[in-house]
Short mmCIF file of C-alpha atoms and ligand atoms in Angstrom, two decimals:
data_model
loop_
_atom_site.label_atom_id
_atom_site.label_comp_id
_atom_site.label_asym_id
_atom_site.label_seq_id
_atom_site.Cartn_x
_atom_site.Cartn_y
_atom_site.Cartn_z
CA MET A 927 311.38 -16.30 -54.63
CA THR A 928 310.02 -19.48 -53.69
CA LEU A 929 312.51 -21.60 -51.85
CA PHE A 930 310.49 -24.20 -50.12
CA THR A 931 307.44 -26.72 -50.87
CA SER A 932 306.32 -26.36 -47.55
CA LYS A 933 305.29 -22.67 -46.20
CA GLU A 934 305.86 -24.04 -42.59
CA TYR A 935 309.43 -24.57 -40.46
CA GLN A 936 311.74 -27.68 -40.49
CA PRO A 937 314.77 -28.29 -40.05
CA LEU A 938 316.85 -27.93 -43.23
CA THR A 939 319.81 -31.34 -44.42
CA GLU A 940 322.48 -31.79 -46.95
CA SER A 941 320.22 -32.23 -49.84
CA LEU A 942 317.88 -29.38 -49.40
CA ALA A 943 320.67 -26.85 -48.67
CA VAL A 944 321.86 -28.17 -51.94
CA THR A 945 318.39 -27.04 -53.06
CA LEU A 946 317.96 -24.46 -51.66
CA ALA A 947 321.91 -23.31 -53.26
CA VAL A 948 320.37 -24.31 -57.11
CA LYS A 949 317.29 -22.24 -56.45
CA MET A 950 318.91 -18.34 -55.07
CA ARG A 951 320.75 -19.46 -58.53
CA ILE A 952 323.93 -18.42 -56.55
CA PHE A 953 326.15 -20.50 -58.21
CA SER A 954 326.83 -21.31 -62.67
CA GLU A 955 323.46 -23.61 -63.50
CA ASN A 956 326.43 -26.69 -64.77
CA ALA A 957 328.05 -27.03 -60.42
CA VAL A 958 328.20 -30.14 -59.38
CA LEU A 959 326.92 -29.39 -55.39
CA SER A 960 327.97 -31.20 -52.53
CA CYS A 961 327.60 -30.18 -48.83
CA SER A 962 328.39 -30.77 -45.23
CA GLU A 963 326.73 -29.65 -41.94
CA ILE A 964 329.67 -28.54 -40.03
CA GLY A 965 327.50 -26.90 -37.41
CA ASP A 966 330.02 -27.28 -34.08
CA GLY A 967 328.38 -24.45 -31.95
CA ASN A 968 326.49 -25.18 -29.15
CA LEU A 969 323.05 -23.61 -31.07
CA ASN A 970 322.60 -23.84 -34.78
CA LEU A 971 322.61 -26.28 -38.10
CA VAL A 972 325.12 -24.73 -40.19
CA PHE A 973 326.11 -26.13 -43.81
CA ARG A 974 328.72 -25.67 -45.94
CA VAL A 975 327.26 -26.27 -50.31
CA THR A 976 330.59 -25.98 -52.65
CA ASP A 977 330.93 -26.70 -56.19
CA SER A 978 333.34 -28.95 -56.54
CA VAL A 979 335.13 -27.19 -59.39
CA THR A 980 335.85 -23.98 -58.45
CA GLY A 981 335.77 -25.03 -54.70
CA GLN A 982 333.48 -21.92 -54.10
CA GLY A 983 331.09 -22.26 -51.61
CA ILE A 984 328.32 -19.91 -49.77
CA ILE A 985 327.35 -21.16 -45.95
CA ILE A 986 323.61 -21.50 -44.92
CA LYS A 987 322.86 -21.00 -41.34
CA GLN A 988 319.27 -21.99 -39.60
CA ALA A 989 318.61 -22.02 -36.28
CA LEU A 990 317.36 -24.28 -34.62
CA PRO A 991 314.00 -24.07 -32.84
CA TYR A 992 315.79 -26.29 -29.79
CA ALA A 993 319.06 -25.50 -28.25
CA LYS A 994 321.60 -27.95 -29.75
CA VAL A 995 323.75 -28.04 -27.39
CA VAL A 996 320.69 -29.26 -24.50
CA GLY A 997 318.37 -31.12 -26.67
CA GLU A 998 314.55 -30.20 -27.81
CA SER A 999 313.66 -30.23 -23.78
CA TRP A 1000 315.39 -26.50 -24.24
CA PRO A 1001 312.66 -24.84 -27.17
CA LEU A 1002 314.78 -22.11 -27.97
CA THR A 1003 312.42 -18.60 -29.74
CA ILE A 1004 314.22 -19.38 -34.11
CA LYS A 1005 313.15 -15.46 -35.06
CA ARG A 1006 317.54 -15.47 -33.45
CA ALA A 1007 317.79 -15.93 -36.87
CA LYS A 1008 316.42 -12.89 -37.83
CA ILE A 1009 318.07 -10.63 -35.57
CA GLU A 1010 321.26 -11.85 -36.37
CA ALA A 1011 320.99 -11.47 -40.31
CA ASP A 1012 320.18 -8.56 -38.86
CA ALA A 1013 323.48 -7.28 -36.55
CA LEU A 1014 325.24 -8.31 -39.14
CA LYS A 1015 323.86 -6.51 -41.75
CA ILE A 1016 324.06 -3.53 -39.24
CA PHE A 1017 327.95 -4.29 -37.91
CA GLY A 1018 328.24 -5.18 -42.09
CA LYS A 1019 327.81 -1.23 -42.41
CA ILE A 1020 329.95 0.04 -39.25
CA ALA A 1021 332.93 -2.51 -39.83
CA PRO A 1022 332.29 -3.90 -42.98
CA ASP A 1023 336.32 -5.33 -42.75
CA TYR A 1024 335.55 -7.36 -40.32
CA VAL A 1025 331.82 -9.04 -40.58
CA PRO A 1026 330.87 -11.17 -43.93
CA VAL A 1027 328.51 -9.97 -46.30
CA VAL A 1028 324.63 -11.86 -45.76
CA HIS A 1029 323.68 -12.55 -49.59
CA PHE A 1030 319.85 -13.58 -47.93
CA THR A 1031 317.14 -13.82 -45.17
CA ASP A 1032 314.28 -15.44 -44.71
CA ASP A 1033 312.79 -15.38 -41.77
CA VAL A 1034 309.62 -18.44 -41.53
CA PHE A 1035 313.00 -20.79 -41.95
CA ALA A 1036 315.16 -18.89 -39.33
CA ILE A 1037 317.65 -19.15 -42.77
CA THR A 1038 320.63 -16.77 -43.03
CA VAL A 1039 322.61 -17.13 -46.08
CA MET A 1040 326.86 -15.65 -46.41
CA ASP A 1041 329.74 -15.71 -47.29
CA ASP A 1042 331.82 -18.85 -46.97
CA LEU A 1043 334.07 -17.76 -44.27
CA SER A 1044 336.74 -21.51 -44.80
CA HIS A 1045 339.93 -20.38 -45.57
CA LEU A 1046 339.68 -19.33 -42.17
CA SER A 1047 339.89 -21.13 -39.12
CA ILE A 1048 337.61 -20.67 -35.23
CA ALA A 1049 340.26 -18.29 -33.87
CA ARG A 1050 339.90 -20.74 -30.75
CA THR A 1051 340.24 -23.37 -32.41
CA GLY A 1052 343.30 -22.07 -34.58
CA LEU A 1053 344.42 -20.56 -31.39
CA ILE A 1054 344.70 -24.01 -29.42
CA ARG A 1055 346.18 -25.60 -31.81
CA GLY A 1056 349.68 -23.05 -32.01
CA ASP A 1057 348.68 -20.69 -34.73
CA LYS A 1058 349.26 -16.36 -34.68
CA TYR A 1059 346.84 -14.13 -35.57
CA PRO A 1060 348.92 -11.81 -35.28
CA LEU A 1061 346.56 -8.96 -36.40
CA LEU A 1062 343.33 -10.69 -34.53
CA SER A 1063 343.02 -7.91 -31.37
CA LYS A 1064 344.03 -5.22 -33.85
CA HIS A 1065 341.35 -5.61 -36.19
CA LEU A 1066 339.27 -6.94 -33.04
CA ALA A 1067 339.41 -3.17 -31.09
CA GLU A 1068 339.16 -1.82 -34.83
CA TYR A 1069 334.88 -3.49 -34.56
CA LEU A 1070 334.88 -3.13 -31.42
CA ALA A 1071 335.37 0.98 -30.87
CA ARG A 1072 333.58 1.29 -34.09
CA THR A 1073 330.13 -0.53 -33.31
CA LEU A 1074 329.73 0.22 -30.19
CA PHE A 1075 330.41 4.17 -30.38
CA TYR A 1076 328.43 4.32 -33.95
CA THR A 1077 324.74 1.39 -32.36
CA SER A 1078 325.56 4.56 -29.38
CA ASP A 1079 324.27 7.58 -28.57
CA PHE A 1080 327.23 9.66 -29.39
CA GLY A 1081 327.44 7.98 -32.75
CA VAL A 1082 323.88 8.39 -33.74
CA ASN A 1083 320.72 9.90 -33.92
CA GLN A 1084 319.48 9.89 -30.39
CA SER A 1085 315.94 8.27 -31.27
CA GLU A 1086 317.49 6.79 -34.58
CA LYS A 1087 318.84 4.83 -31.65
CA LYS A 1088 315.50 4.07 -29.36
CA GLU A 1089 313.93 2.96 -33.03
CA LEU A 1090 317.85 0.33 -33.38
CA GLN A 1091 316.97 -0.54 -29.22
CA ARG A 1092 313.66 -1.86 -30.00
CA GLN A 1093 315.01 -3.47 -33.03
CA PHE A 1094 317.27 -5.47 -30.51
CA ILE A 1095 314.81 -6.57 -28.14
CA ASN A 1096 315.65 -10.01 -28.21
CA PRO A 1097 314.42 -11.13 -24.22
CA GLU A 1098 315.12 -15.48 -24.91
CA LEU A 1099 318.80 -15.28 -25.17
CA CYS A 1100 319.31 -12.46 -23.07
CA LYS A 1101 317.99 -14.88 -20.34
CA ILE A 1102 320.42 -17.10 -21.60
CA THR A 1103 322.96 -14.82 -21.14
CA GLU A 1104 321.58 -13.94 -17.59
CA ASP A 1105 320.73 -17.70 -16.75
CA LEU A 1106 324.26 -19.08 -17.22
CA ILE A 1107 326.86 -16.43 -17.02
CA PHE A 1108 325.31 -14.29 -14.76
CA THR A 1109 323.31 -16.61 -12.36
CA ASP A 1110 323.56 -20.54 -12.72
CA PRO A 1111 326.89 -20.62 -11.83
CA PHE A 1112 327.05 -18.48 -8.45
CA ILE A 1113 324.85 -21.20 -7.05
CA ASP A 1114 323.71 -24.53 -7.33
CA ALA A 1115 322.47 -24.90 -10.64
CA PRO A 1116 321.89 -28.51 -12.07
CA THR A 1117 322.94 -26.30 -15.46
CA ASN A 1118 325.73 -27.05 -13.69
CA SER A 1119 329.10 -28.27 -14.44
CA PHE A 1120 332.63 -29.34 -12.95
CA GLU A 1121 335.10 -32.08 -12.20
CA PRO A 1122 334.47 -33.74 -8.99
CA GLU A 1123 337.66 -31.77 -7.73
CA LEU A 1124 336.42 -28.12 -7.75
CA ARG A 1125 333.64 -28.69 -5.39
CA LEU A 1126 335.39 -27.62 -2.42
CA ALA A 1127 336.34 -24.26 -4.57
CA VAL A 1128 332.78 -24.02 -6.26
CA GLU A 1129 331.34 -24.07 -3.02
CA SER A 1130 333.31 -20.46 -1.21
CA ILE A 1131 332.26 -19.42 -5.20
CA TRP A 1132 328.71 -20.01 -3.84
CA LYS A 1133 328.99 -18.65 -0.48
CA ASP A 1134 331.41 -16.28 -1.12
CA THR A 1135 328.87 -13.45 -0.75
CA GLU A 1136 330.69 -9.90 -1.48
CA LEU A 1137 331.85 -12.36 -4.81
CA ILE A 1138 328.08 -12.02 -5.37
CA PHE A 1139 327.17 -8.84 -4.41
CA HIS A 1140 329.40 -7.59 -7.48
CA VAL A 1141 327.39 -10.45 -9.65
CA ALA A 1142 324.46 -9.45 -8.71
CA LEU A 1143 325.34 -5.44 -9.40
CA LEU A 1144 327.66 -6.46 -13.01
CA LYS A 1145 323.77 -8.48 -13.78
CA LYS A 1146 321.69 -4.87 -12.83
CA SER A 1147 324.34 -3.75 -15.40
CA PHE A 1148 324.08 -6.42 -18.63
CA LEU A 1149 319.71 -5.81 -17.70
CA THR A 1150 319.47 -2.69 -17.66
CA GLU A 1151 322.33 -0.48 -18.65
CA GLY A 1152 321.36 0.10 -23.51
CA GLU A 1153 324.31 2.12 -24.63
CA ALA A 1154 325.45 0.26 -27.90
CA LEU A 1155 324.26 -2.56 -29.86
CA LEU A 1156 326.45 -5.65 -28.58
CA HIS A 1157 327.04 -8.96 -30.06
CA GLY A 1158 326.03 -10.46 -27.25
CA ASP A 1159 328.58 -13.80 -27.56
CA LEU A 1160 332.14 -12.56 -28.47
CA HIS A 1161 333.56 -15.42 -28.05
CA THR A 1162 336.74 -17.27 -29.81
CA GLY A 1163 333.87 -19.57 -31.34
CA SER A 1164 332.59 -16.56 -32.72
CA ILE A 1165 335.28 -14.83 -35.34
CA PHE A 1166 337.29 -15.96 -37.77
CA ALA A 1167 341.00 -15.51 -38.61
CA SER A 1168 343.68 -15.27 -40.41
CA SER A 1169 347.85 -14.31 -40.28
CA THR A 1170 346.04 -11.24 -42.47
CA GLU A 1171 342.04 -11.14 -41.68
CA THR A 1172 339.10 -11.36 -39.31
CA LYS A 1173 335.47 -12.29 -39.12
CA VAL A 1174 332.95 -12.13 -36.05
CA ILE A 1175 329.90 -13.61 -36.68
CA ASP A 1176 327.45 -15.86 -34.36
CA PRO A 1177 325.49 -12.13 -33.07
CA GLU A 1178 323.12 -13.90 -32.40
CA PHE A 1179 322.94 -12.59 -28.74
CA ALA A 1180 322.23 -9.14 -30.53
CA PHE A 1181 321.16 -6.20 -27.86
CA TYR A 1182 321.47 -3.54 -26.56
CA GLY A 1183 323.96 -4.15 -23.51
CA PRO A 1184 326.79 -1.75 -21.47
CA SER A 1185 329.58 -2.42 -23.70
CA GLY A 1186 331.82 -3.44 -21.76
CA PHE A 1187 330.13 -6.80 -22.00
CA ASP A 1188 331.10 -6.82 -25.23
CA ILE A 1189 334.92 -5.90 -24.99
CA GLY A 1190 335.07 -7.98 -21.38
CA GLN A 1191 333.67 -11.46 -23.54
CA VAL A 1192 337.43 -10.43 -26.01
CA ILE A 1193 339.72 -10.64 -23.30
CA ALA A 1194 338.03 -13.17 -20.79
CA ASN A 1195 338.56 -15.40 -24.18
CA LEU A 1196 342.13 -14.78 -25.04
CA LEU A 1197 343.16 -14.87 -21.57
CA PHE A 1198 341.89 -18.66 -21.91
CA GLN A 1199 345.33 -18.92 -23.92
CA ALA A 1200 347.72 -17.97 -20.72
CA LEU A 1201 345.14 -19.99 -18.16
CA ALA A 1202 345.81 -23.24 -20.24
CA ASN A 1203 349.46 -22.83 -20.46
CA LYS A 1204 351.66 -20.62 -19.19
CA GLU A 1205 353.58 -20.44 -21.65
CA LYS A 1206 351.09 -18.48 -23.65
CA LEU A 1207 351.48 -16.04 -21.69
CA PRO A 1208 353.49 -13.30 -22.99
CA GLU A 1209 351.86 -13.50 -26.47
CA VAL A 1210 348.68 -12.64 -24.56
CA GLN A 1211 349.80 -10.51 -22.90
CA GLU A 1212 350.39 -9.07 -26.28
CA HIS A 1213 347.12 -9.10 -27.82
CA LEU A 1214 345.49 -7.78 -24.06
CA GLU A 1215 348.00 -4.54 -24.23
CA ILE A 1216 346.89 -4.01 -28.77
CA PHE A 1217 342.23 -5.13 -28.31
CA TRP A 1218 343.04 -2.24 -25.25
CA ASN A 1219 344.71 0.65 -26.96
CA GLU A 1220 344.02 0.30 -30.35
CA PHE A 1221 340.46 0.31 -29.09
CA VAL A 1222 340.59 3.77 -26.53
CA ILE A 1223 343.12 5.08 -30.03
CA HIS A 1224 339.69 3.59 -32.09
CA TYR A 1225 337.29 4.87 -29.75
CA SER A 1226 338.56 7.88 -29.11
CA GLU A 1227 339.36 9.27 -32.44
CA LEU A 1228 335.48 8.33 -33.21
CA TRP A 1229 334.41 10.79 -30.40
CA ASN A 1230 336.12 13.03 -31.66
CA THR A 1231 335.11 13.36 -34.21
CA GLU A 1232 331.23 11.90 -34.62
CA ASN A 1233 330.12 12.86 -31.99
CA GLN A 1234 326.39 13.32 -31.83
CA GLU A 1235 326.06 14.19 -28.40
CA PRO A 1236 326.06 18.49 -27.82
CA LEU A 1237 327.38 17.90 -24.16
CA ALA A 1238 330.13 15.30 -25.61
CA SER A 1239 333.42 17.85 -24.63
CA THR A 1240 332.25 18.60 -21.18
CA PRO A 1241 336.33 17.93 -19.59
CA GLY A 1242 336.20 14.83 -18.36
CA PHE A 1243 333.37 13.80 -19.28
CA TYR A 1244 334.85 10.67 -21.81
CA ASP A 1245 337.62 10.21 -19.24
CA ALA A 1246 334.63 8.79 -17.24
CA ILE A 1247 333.01 6.70 -20.37
CA LEU A 1248 336.37 5.16 -20.68
CA GLN A 1249 337.05 4.47 -17.09
CA LYS A 1250 333.35 2.98 -16.84
CA PHE A 1251 333.55 0.68 -19.92
CA PHE A 1252 337.16 -0.05 -18.88
CA HIS A 1253 336.21 -1.57 -15.11
CA ASP A 1254 332.89 -3.06 -16.24
CA SER A 1255 334.69 -5.21 -19.29
CA LEU A 1256 337.41 -6.62 -15.94
CA GLY A 1257 334.43 -7.37 -13.66
CA PHE A 1258 332.38 -8.82 -16.90
CA ALA A 1259 335.61 -11.29 -18.21
CA GLY A 1260 336.34 -12.41 -14.27
CA CYS A 1261 331.63 -14.01 -15.38
CA GLU A 1262 332.89 -15.29 -18.07
CA LEU A 1263 336.22 -17.70 -16.38
CA ILE A 1264 334.01 -18.70 -13.80
CA ARG A 1265 331.05 -19.27 -16.00
CA ARG A 1266 333.12 -21.35 -18.83
CA THR A 1267 335.27 -23.21 -16.04
CA ILE A 1268 332.39 -24.63 -13.45
CA GLY A 1269 328.69 -23.29 -15.77
CA LEU A 1270 326.66 -25.39 -18.69
CA ALA A 1271 329.08 -24.03 -21.47
CA HIS A 1272 332.74 -24.83 -21.26
CA VAL A 1273 335.64 -24.15 -23.62
CA ALA A 1274 337.64 -26.80 -25.49
CA ASP A 1275 341.15 -24.15 -24.43
CA LEU A 1276 340.90 -25.89 -21.19
CA ASP A 1277 337.94 -28.63 -21.08
CA SER A 1278 340.85 -30.12 -23.84
CA ILE A 1279 343.91 -30.14 -22.02
CA GLN A 1280 345.08 -33.39 -21.36
CA ASN A 1281 346.72 -34.17 -18.61
CA HIS A 1282 343.44 -34.51 -15.95
CA GLU A 1283 345.70 -32.31 -12.52
CA GLN A 1284 347.19 -29.83 -15.25
CA ARG A 1285 343.55 -29.02 -16.62
CA LEU A 1286 342.07 -28.84 -12.59
CA LEU A 1287 345.43 -25.96 -12.51
CA ALA A 1288 344.47 -24.23 -15.28
CA LYS A 1289 340.47 -23.95 -13.96
CA GLN A 1290 341.20 -23.36 -10.64
CA LYS A 1291 344.02 -20.53 -11.76
CA THR A 1292 340.40 -19.63 -14.15
CA LEU A 1293 337.86 -19.61 -10.92
CA GLU A 1294 340.86 -17.00 -8.59
CA LEU A 1295 341.30 -14.48 -11.84
CA GLY A 1296 337.86 -15.09 -12.37
CA LYS A 1297 336.94 -14.13 -8.55
CA ILE A 1298 340.06 -11.50 -9.16
CA LEU A 1299 338.45 -9.04 -11.51
CA ILE A 1300 334.54 -9.42 -10.37
CA LYS A 1301 335.38 -7.95 -7.06
CA THR A 1302 338.56 -5.85 -7.95
CA SER A 1303 337.88 -4.42 -11.05
CA LYS A 1304 337.08 -0.49 -10.23
CA GLU A 1305 340.55 -0.63 -8.66
CA ILE A 1306 342.46 -1.47 -11.38
CA HIS A 1307 342.86 1.59 -13.95
CA SER A 1308 345.12 0.59 -16.36
CA ILE A 1309 346.06 -2.44 -18.48
CA ASN A 1310 348.81 -2.72 -16.99
CA ASP A 1311 347.74 -3.16 -13.76
CA PHE A 1312 345.48 -5.99 -15.82
CA VAL A 1313 348.64 -7.19 -16.64
CA LYS A 1314 349.89 -7.55 -13.23
CA VAL A 1315 346.62 -8.87 -11.82
CA VAL A 1316 347.18 -11.95 -14.72
CA GLN A 1317 350.68 -12.78 -14.00
CA ARG A 1318 350.00 -13.06 -10.26
CA ILE A 1319 348.00 -15.41 -10.71
CA MET A 1320 350.09 -17.86 -13.27
C1 SR1 B 2755 322.87 -22.84 -24.49
S1 SR1 B 2755 323.17 -21.73 -24.90
C2 SR1 B 2755 325.03 -21.82 -24.36
C3 SR1 B 2755 326.42 -20.57 -24.70
O1 SR1 B 2755 326.73 -20.58 -26.16
C4 SR1 B 2755 326.29 -19.58 -26.66
O2 SR1 B 2755 327.23 -19.67 -27.94
C5 SR1 B 2755 326.71 -18.50 -25.51
O3 SR1 B 2755 327.46 -18.11 -24.83
C6 SR1 B 2755 325.77 -19.84 -24.00
O4 SR1 B 2755 325.58 -19.10 -23.65
MG1 MG B 2756 327.40 -18.76 -31.43
#
C-alpha cells in the first residue's frame, strides 16, 4: 500500500493522519473524519482519527526522531516504533485481553495503527482523580505472569527465545533507562530536576555509598540478565483502564531483561498514589497484595503445566525463581520511586499536589521508601512484610 507521496520519514500532521486513515480504508467511504493529536507522553505523536457519525475511531501513533519531553536536541531512533509494534503483536498473542490490536505498521514512517482505547482512561490520570479500578491489579498480574513466562526460557523453546532476544536488542531505549533510572538520580547529573528544598535529601542520596552499591547491582542486573521480554516502561501512564478492562500500551522500551523490572515498575507506580495521599493507602495496599498474589497464582500454574525446562521440577528451583523476582522487583521499585521524584521524568501523582509543603513531604517520603527498598529488598520476604514497610513510612 502506498500511503505517502514521499518515501522519506516525515512527522504527521492531523490532516496527514486523516489522509492516511482514508488510504487504509479503515472507515466507510462516506465517513466524515476528524482528527486530533492527543499524545501526552514523553516521546511520540498520537493521533486519534474519528468518524464523526459513528464515533468509531483509530489511533495512529508515530515515533518522533527526538525525545518530545526534551526537544530536538535529544535525537532518538525511530526504530523504536518497530520494536513497539512487534512487542504489541507478541504480547497480544500471549495476553490478548490486555493488549490493543495492531492493524497496520510502517517502519519508514515509524507508524503503528491500533485500536482506539478512548472508552478507557490512562490509569495514572484516573487514579489521581479518584477513579476506582477494582480489577487493575488482577489484570496486570495475569498480563505479567503470561508475558514474563511465555517469553522466558521456561515458556518458549529455548532456541526460539534466543531469536526473540536478538529481535529485541534495543540499545537506544535501554540507554535512556540506564541513565534516567539507574545513573543520573544517584549522581549530580544535569538531567535531574527537583525542588530546592529537597537538595539536602538529594545530596544525602548522592553520598550514600551503601545505597549506590545496591543501585549498581540492580543496574548490572538490568544490563546483563535476559530473563524475559519486558515491556520496559510499565508505569501507570502506559496502562489504559476502566472498572472492567485493562490494556497495556507503549512497549517501545521492550527488550530482554530481568523480570522483576516490569513487576517493580507496577509496584512503584501504584505506590505513588499512597505516597501522594495517605488516605489511599488501604486501596493501594489491596492492589499490591492482589497484584503479587495473583501473579504467583498465574505464574505457578504456567510453571507447572507449560514448562519447557527439563530441570524445572527440581526441588527448590521454582521457589528460588519466585524469590528472585520478588527481591528484584522491590529493588527496581525503589529506583523508580527515586528517579520519578528527582530525575528527569516526574509523575503527576506527586507533581500535581497543589500544597507546596504537602508535595515536599510526599516527595521526602518517596525518597525514604525508595532508599529502604533498594537497600533492604533481600530482607523483605513476603508481600505482607513489604506492606508493613510501606505502612511504616506513611
Ligand atoms: C526521555 S524519556 C523519559 C521517560 O519517559 C518514558 O516513558 C520512560 O519512562 C523514560 O524514562
Ligand atoms: Mg511511553
